């Protein structure tokens, strides 16, 4: 077997595995969307039916009436948007200092940042709650937004690896031209890191949009609930209405799918180019 035939055979194997894995991960989503259009009598039929008969489009209208869906959507969008902005502003700046600047204690502080990534959320949950309670932030959106403006360890690590892959000659040339460190960062390094920054922003968007534990701990006013809490509330109130709960779940998932669809090339570039050097 020649080299070309071996390459084609490997490509066929790889694509076959990817297709099978895609189908495996796609089935639950297809089932959710299919159930959202079904009458309640078809939800638990056996054998399962993926095609609703008939399509009940009114499931979506009725589902949004059981809970203040649009209020919860707005609350989620505000928290997600501001926390994503915080990550975009803070994490690249910290990552750049770890990757390109020389200052005392840099390696130690970076090691601490990596160590923080290893600490489970459950360990810091109570201390953070007590801290935010002392600040008077419990019951507001601030505990879900403000920490992002001080950096997320995983995002800092990811961006540091990307910055380390950028050539130092760019920075040195800018210094020779008289550019300050701040100008080098904003006008040269940050634009070059756009794929990685957008990948980090997408990670944060998905984490904040689907976050359940944070809102559950810190939000006490029902009018400030997010979609994840609203979905839980819907399940508590209308637990038997699975077709409408799937409709709400589909609406909640839709923004993430649309965002990833339009950003997938940039996202893949950011992940692929991260960690080339260092």
Tab-separated table of C-alpha atoms in Angstrom:
chain	number	residue	atom	x	y	z
A	1	UNK	CA	0.000	0.000	0.000
A	2	UNK	CA	1.482	3.316	-1.097
A	3	UNK	CA	1.752	6.430	1.041
A	4	UNK	CA	-1.220	8.184	-0.606
A	5	UNK	CA	-3.496	5.196	0.021
A	6	UNK	CA	-2.403	5.062	3.683
A	7	UNK	CA	-3.179	8.755	4.116
A	8	UNK	CA	-6.619	8.308	2.564
A	9	UNK	CA	-7.315	5.305	4.780
A	10	UNK	CA	-6.307	7.247	7.907
A	11	UNK	CA	-8.506	10.130	6.782
A	12	UNK	CA	-11.471	7.775	6.325
A	13	UNK	CA	-10.936	6.292	9.791
A	14	UNK	CA	-10.669	9.734	11.372
A	15	UNK	CA	-13.783	11.051	9.656
A	16	UNK	CA	-15.741	7.909	10.521
A	17	UNK	CA	-14.879	8.261	14.214
A	18	UNK	CA	-15.739	11.976	14.163
A	19	UNK	CA	-19.081	11.319	12.463
A	20	UNK	CA	-20.006	8.602	14.966
A	21	UNK	CA	-18.997	10.840	17.891
A	22	UNK	CA	-20.983	13.725	16.404
A	23	UNK	CA	-24.075	11.563	16.126
A	24	UNK	CA	-23.625	10.410	19.722
A	25	UNK	CA	-23.491	13.994	20.991
A	26	UNK	CA	-26.201	15.227	18.620
A	27	UNK	CA	-28.889	12.718	19.619
A	28	UNK	CA	-29.765	14.365	22.996
A	29	UNK	CA	-30.044	17.789	21.336
A	30	UNK	CA	-32.235	16.435	18.523
A	31	UNK	CA	-34.407	14.702	21.124
A	32	UNK	CA	-34.775	17.932	23.099
A	33	UNK	CA	-35.810	19.934	20.031
A	34	UNK	CA	-38.127	17.170	18.833
A	35	UNK	CA	-39.820	16.896	22.230
A	36	UNK	CA	-40.331	20.668	22.328
A	37	UNK	CA	-42.704	20.363	19.351
A	38	UNK	CA	-44.601	17.267	20.539
A	39	UNK	CA	-47.992	16.988	22.202
A	40	UNK	CA	-47.706	15.764	25.778
A	41	UNK	CA	-49.121	12.362	24.726
A	42	UNK	CA	-46.144	11.671	22.436
A	43	UNK	CA	-43.333	12.506	24.840
A	44	UNK	CA	-42.964	9.035	26.388
A	45	UNK	CA	-44.233	6.839	23.569
A	46	UNK	CA	-42.404	3.566	22.937
A	47	UNK	CA	-40.679	3.051	20.617
A	48	UNK	CA	-39.576	6.705	20.680
A	49	UNK	CA	-40.708	8.960	17.845
A	50	UNK	CA	-38.359	11.723	16.745
A	51	UNK	CA	-40.859	13.326	14.379
A	52	UNK	CA	-43.765	15.077	16.191
A	53	UNK	CA	-47.272	14.385	14.884
A	54	UNK	CA	-48.477	17.113	14.628
A	55	UNK	CA	-45.965	19.900	15.268
A	56	UNK	CA	-47.163	22.012	18.202
A	57	UNK	CA	-45.546	25.417	17.715
A	58	UNK	CA	-47.672	26.836	20.500
A	59	UNK	CA	-45.539	24.918	23.037
A	60	UNK	CA	-42.998	27.744	22.874
A	61	UNK	CA	-45.600	30.447	23.420
A	62	UNK	CA	-47.184	28.640	26.365
A	63	UNK	CA	-43.809	27.765	27.909
A	64	UNK	CA	-42.705	31.404	28.057
A	65	UNK	CA	-45.898	32.301	29.902
A	66	UNK	CA	-45.385	29.929	32.833
A	67	UNK	CA	-42.314	31.876	33.978
A	68	UNK	CA	-41.171	35.480	33.313
A	69	UNK	CA	-38.988	34.113	30.509
A	70	UNK	CA	-37.995	37.429	28.919
A	71	UNK	CA	-37.155	38.986	32.283
A	72	UNK	CA	-34.905	36.053	33.095
A	73	UNK	CA	-33.364	36.270	29.623
A	74	UNK	CA	-32.511	39.939	30.179
A	75	UNK	CA	-31.019	39.210	33.606
A	76	UNK	CA	-28.900	36.418	32.125
A	77	UNK	CA	-27.781	38.609	29.224
A	78	UNK	CA	-26.671	41.401	31.562
A	79	UNK	CA	-24.657	39.075	33.800
A	80	UNK	CA	-23.180	37.196	30.850
A	81	UNK	CA	-22.305	40.322	28.880
A	82	UNK	CA	-20.639	42.158	31.770
A	83	UNK	CA	-18.710	39.124	33.028
A	84	UNK	CA	-17.487	38.386	29.492
A	85	UNK	CA	-16.390	42.011	29.142
A	86	UNK	CA	-14.522	41.703	32.436
A	87	UNK	CA	-12.645	38.630	31.219
A	88	UNK	CA	-11.753	40.276	27.895
A	89	UNK	CA	-10.374	43.360	29.662
A	90	UNK	CA	-8.499	41.689	32.522
A	91	UNK	CA	-7.233	38.279	31.410
A	92	UNK	CA	-5.238	39.336	28.296
A	93	UNK	CA	-3.550	42.099	30.289
A	94	UNK	CA	-2.469	39.734	33.075
A	95	UNK	CA	-1.489	37.032	30.576
A	96	UNK	CA	0.649	39.502	28.614
A	97	UNK	CA	2.532	40.521	31.747
A	98	UNK	CA	3.210	36.853	32.563
A	99	UNK	CA	4.365	36.078	29.021
A	100	UNK	CA	6.370	39.120	27.928
A	101	UNK	CA	7.307	41.326	30.876
A	102	UNK	CA	10.128	40.674	33.346
A	103	UNK	CA	9.348	41.535	36.964
A	104	UNK	CA	10.187	40.158	40.383
A	105	UNK	CA	7.903	37.373	41.563
A	106	UNK	CA	6.405	36.738	38.141
A	107	UNK	CA	7.025	32.988	38.097
A	108	UNK	CA	5.846	32.596	41.695
A	109	UNK	CA	2.622	34.454	41.032
A	110	UNK	CA	2.013	32.470	37.864
A	111	UNK	CA	2.529	29.233	39.805
A	112	UNK	CA	-0.062	30.443	42.327
A	113	UNK	CA	-2.439	31.189	39.435
A	114	UNK	CA	-1.989	27.640	38.141
A	115	UNK	CA	-2.521	26.319	41.663
A	116	UNK	CA	-5.804	28.199	41.982
A	117	UNK	CA	-7.035	26.326	38.893
A	118	UNK	CA	-6.658	23.070	40.845
A	119	UNK	CA	-8.850	24.187	43.754
A	120	UNK	CA	-12.429	22.855	43.483
A	121	UNK	CA	-15.223	25.417	43.492
A	122	UNK	CA	-16.736	23.807	46.578
A	123	UNK	CA	-13.632	24.690	48.637
A	124	UNK	CA	-13.950	28.445	48.008
A	125	UNK	CA	-17.742	28.610	47.965
A	126	UNK	CA	-18.282	29.408	51.661
A	127	UNK	CA	-15.356	31.865	52.061
A	128	UNK	CA	-16.503	33.765	48.946
A	129	UNK	CA	-20.074	33.860	50.193
A	130	UNK	CA	-18.956	35.252	53.554
A	131	UNK	CA	-16.795	37.854	51.798
A	132	UNK	CA	-19.588	39.002	49.493
A	133	UNK	CA	-22.025	38.994	52.382
A	134	UNK	CA	-19.745	41.329	54.344
A	135	UNK	CA	-19.621	43.613	51.307
A	136	UNK	CA	-23.417	43.595	51.120
A	137	UNK	CA	-23.404	42.064	47.636
A	138	UNK	CA	-25.521	38.979	48.374
A	139	UNK	CA	-28.860	39.417	46.632
A	140	UNK	CA	-27.300	41.412	43.774
A	141	UNK	CA	-25.588	40.562	40.484
A	142	UNK	CA	-22.211	41.848	41.658
A	143	UNK	CA	-20.769	38.496	42.888
A	144	UNK	CA	-21.480	37.077	39.428
A	145	UNK	CA	-19.890	39.988	37.537
A	146	UNK	CA	-17.113	41.693	39.526
A	147	UNK	CA	-14.760	38.662	39.950
A	148	UNK	CA	-14.426	38.409	36.169
A	149	UNK	CA	-12.798	41.859	36.100
A	150	UNK	CA	-9.966	40.471	38.270
A	151	UNK	CA	-9.193	37.589	35.910
A	152	UNK	CA	-10.065	33.911	35.508
A	153	UNK	CA	-7.071	31.575	36.095
A	154	UNK	CA	-7.818	29.226	33.191
A	155	UNK	CA	-8.288	32.109	30.754
A	156	UNK	CA	-5.068	33.746	31.945
A	157	UNK	CA	-3.176	30.485	31.426
A	158	UNK	CA	-4.642	29.987	27.940
A	159	UNK	CA	-3.833	33.527	26.842
A	160	UNK	CA	-0.337	33.425	28.335
A	161	UNK	CA	0.486	30.450	26.147
A	162	UNK	CA	-0.753	32.372	23.108
A	163	UNK	CA	1.263	35.505	23.941
A	164	UNK	CA	4.400	33.410	24.429
A	165	UNK	CA	3.991	32.202	20.862
A	166	UNK	CA	4.161	35.761	19.493
A	167	UNK	CA	7.662	36.836	18.406
A	168	UNK	CA	9.550	39.162	20.738
A	169	UNK	CA	10.903	41.052	17.729
A	170	UNK	CA	7.561	42.834	17.349
A	171	UNK	CA	7.802	44.221	20.855
A	172	UNK	CA	11.472	45.130	20.478
A	173	UNK	CA	10.843	46.945	17.175
A	174	UNK	CA	8.004	48.936	18.742
A	175	UNK	CA	10.250	49.897	21.660
A	176	UNK	CA	12.908	51.139	19.257
A	177	UNK	CA	10.244	53.330	17.631
A	178	UNK	CA	9.514	54.832	21.047
A	179	UNK	CA	6.262	53.038	21.865
A	180	UNK	CA	5.375	52.634	25.531
A	181	UNK	CA	4.619	49.234	27.021
A	182	UNK	CA	0.955	50.120	27.254
A	183	UNK	CA	0.833	51.121	23.571
A	184	UNK	CA	2.668	47.958	22.536
A	185	UNK	CA	0.041	45.910	24.334
A	186	UNK	CA	-3.072	47.686	23.010
A	187	UNK	CA	-1.976	48.411	19.445
A	188	UNK	CA	0.222	45.402	18.632
A	189	UNK	CA	-0.107	42.429	20.980
A	190	UNK	CA	-3.806	42.591	21.814
A	191	UNK	CA	-4.971	42.730	18.157
A	192	UNK	CA	-2.693	39.788	17.297
A	193	UNK	CA	-4.228	37.801	20.155
A	194	UNK	CA	-7.771	38.347	18.866
A	195	UNK	CA	-8.445	34.628	18.072
A	196	UNK	CA	-7.400	33.531	21.573
A	197	UNK	CA	-9.262	36.420	23.233
A	198	UNK	CA	-12.451	35.545	21.352
A	199	UNK	CA	-12.039	31.883	22.316
A	200	UNK	CA	-11.722	32.886	25.978
A	201	UNK	CA	-14.736	35.205	25.615
A	202	UNK	CA	-16.766	32.323	24.195
A	203	UNK	CA	-15.755	30.078	27.098
A	204	UNK	CA	-16.832	32.746	29.576
A	205	UNK	CA	-20.083	33.403	27.714
A	206	UNK	CA	-21.050	29.743	27.844
A	207	UNK	CA	-20.052	29.408	31.501
A	208	UNK	CA	-21.988	32.521	32.584
A	209	UNK	CA	-25.035	31.833	30.397
A	210	UNK	CA	-25.508	28.321	31.764
A	211	UNK	CA	-24.314	28.967	35.332
A	212	UNK	CA	-26.705	27.574	37.918
A	213	UNK	CA	-24.736	27.371	41.167
A	214	UNK	CA	-23.671	31.028	41.276
A	215	UNK	CA	-27.156	32.513	40.790
A	216	UNK	CA	-28.590	29.904	43.172
A	217	UNK	CA	-26.227	31.042	45.957
A	218	UNK	CA	-26.246	34.810	45.478
A	219	UNK	CA	-29.620	35.761	43.951
A	220	UNK	CA	-32.439	36.002	46.464
A	221	UNK	CA	-35.000	38.111	44.577
A	222	UNK	CA	-37.095	36.132	42.102
A	223	UNK	CA	-37.191	39.135	39.757
A	224	UNK	CA	-33.384	38.902	39.420
A	225	UNK	CA	-33.319	35.185	38.531
A	226	UNK	CA	-31.407	33.940	35.495
A	227	UNK	CA	-32.614	31.439	32.907
A	228	UNK	CA	-30.977	28.497	34.679
A	229	UNK	CA	-32.899	29.279	37.881
A	230	UNK	CA	-36.030	29.964	35.849
A	231	UNK	CA	-35.741	26.552	34.229
A	232	UNK	CA	-35.453	24.935	37.652
A	233	UNK	CA	-38.464	26.945	38.796
A	234	UNK	CA	-40.395	25.757	35.749
A	235	UNK	CA	-39.532	22.153	36.581
A	236	UNK	CA	-40.743	22.620	40.162
A	237	UNK	CA	-44.021	24.220	39.052
A	238	UNK	CA	-44.724	22.259	35.872
A	239	UNK	CA	-42.671	19.111	36.281
A	240	UNK	CA	-45.044	16.978	34.196
A	241	UNK	CA	-45.056	19.390	31.247
A	242	UNK	CA	-41.941	17.949	29.626
A	243	UNK	CA	-42.740	19.210	26.147
A	244	UNK	CA	-42.850	22.834	27.354
A	245	UNK	CA	-39.771	22.393	29.538
A	246	UNK	CA	-37.903	21.184	26.458
A	247	UNK	CA	-39.134	24.272	24.618
A	248	UNK	CA	-37.662	26.546	27.307
A	249	UNK	CA	-34.429	24.515	27.262
A	250	UNK	CA	-34.194	24.903	23.478
A	251	UNK	CA	-34.655	28.661	23.722
A	252	UNK	CA	-31.979	28.815	26.404
A	253	UNK	CA	-29.520	26.790	24.298
A	254	UNK	CA	-30.146	28.666	21.045
A	255	UNK	CA	-27.913	31.747	21.709
A	256	UNK	CA	-24.891	29.538	22.467
A	257	UNK	CA	-25.389	27.531	19.270
A	258	UNK	CA	-25.798	30.664	17.145
A	259	UNK	CA	-22.753	32.322	18.713
A	260	UNK	CA	-20.562	29.260	18.245
A	261	UNK	CA	-21.796	28.832	14.653
A	262	UNK	CA	-20.629	32.316	13.685
A	263	UNK	CA	-17.397	32.197	15.727
A	264	UNK	CA	-16.285	28.617	15.136
A	265	UNK	CA	-13.386	29.485	12.786
A	266	UNK	CA	-12.000	32.101	15.170
A	267	UNK	CA	-12.561	29.761	18.123
A	268	UNK	CA	-10.668	26.910	16.443
A	269	UNK	CA	-7.819	29.251	15.464
A	270	UNK	CA	-7.533	30.485	19.042
A	271	UNK	CA	-7.369	26.986	20.463
A	272	UNK	CA	-5.029	25.679	17.736
A	273	UNK	CA	-2.461	28.477	18.026
A	274	UNK	CA	-2.426	28.462	21.824
A	275	UNK	CA	0.539	26.702	23.387
A	276	UNK	CA	2.760	26.609	20.308
A	277	UNK	CA	5.618	28.051	22.320
A	278	UNK	CA	6.524	27.935	26.004
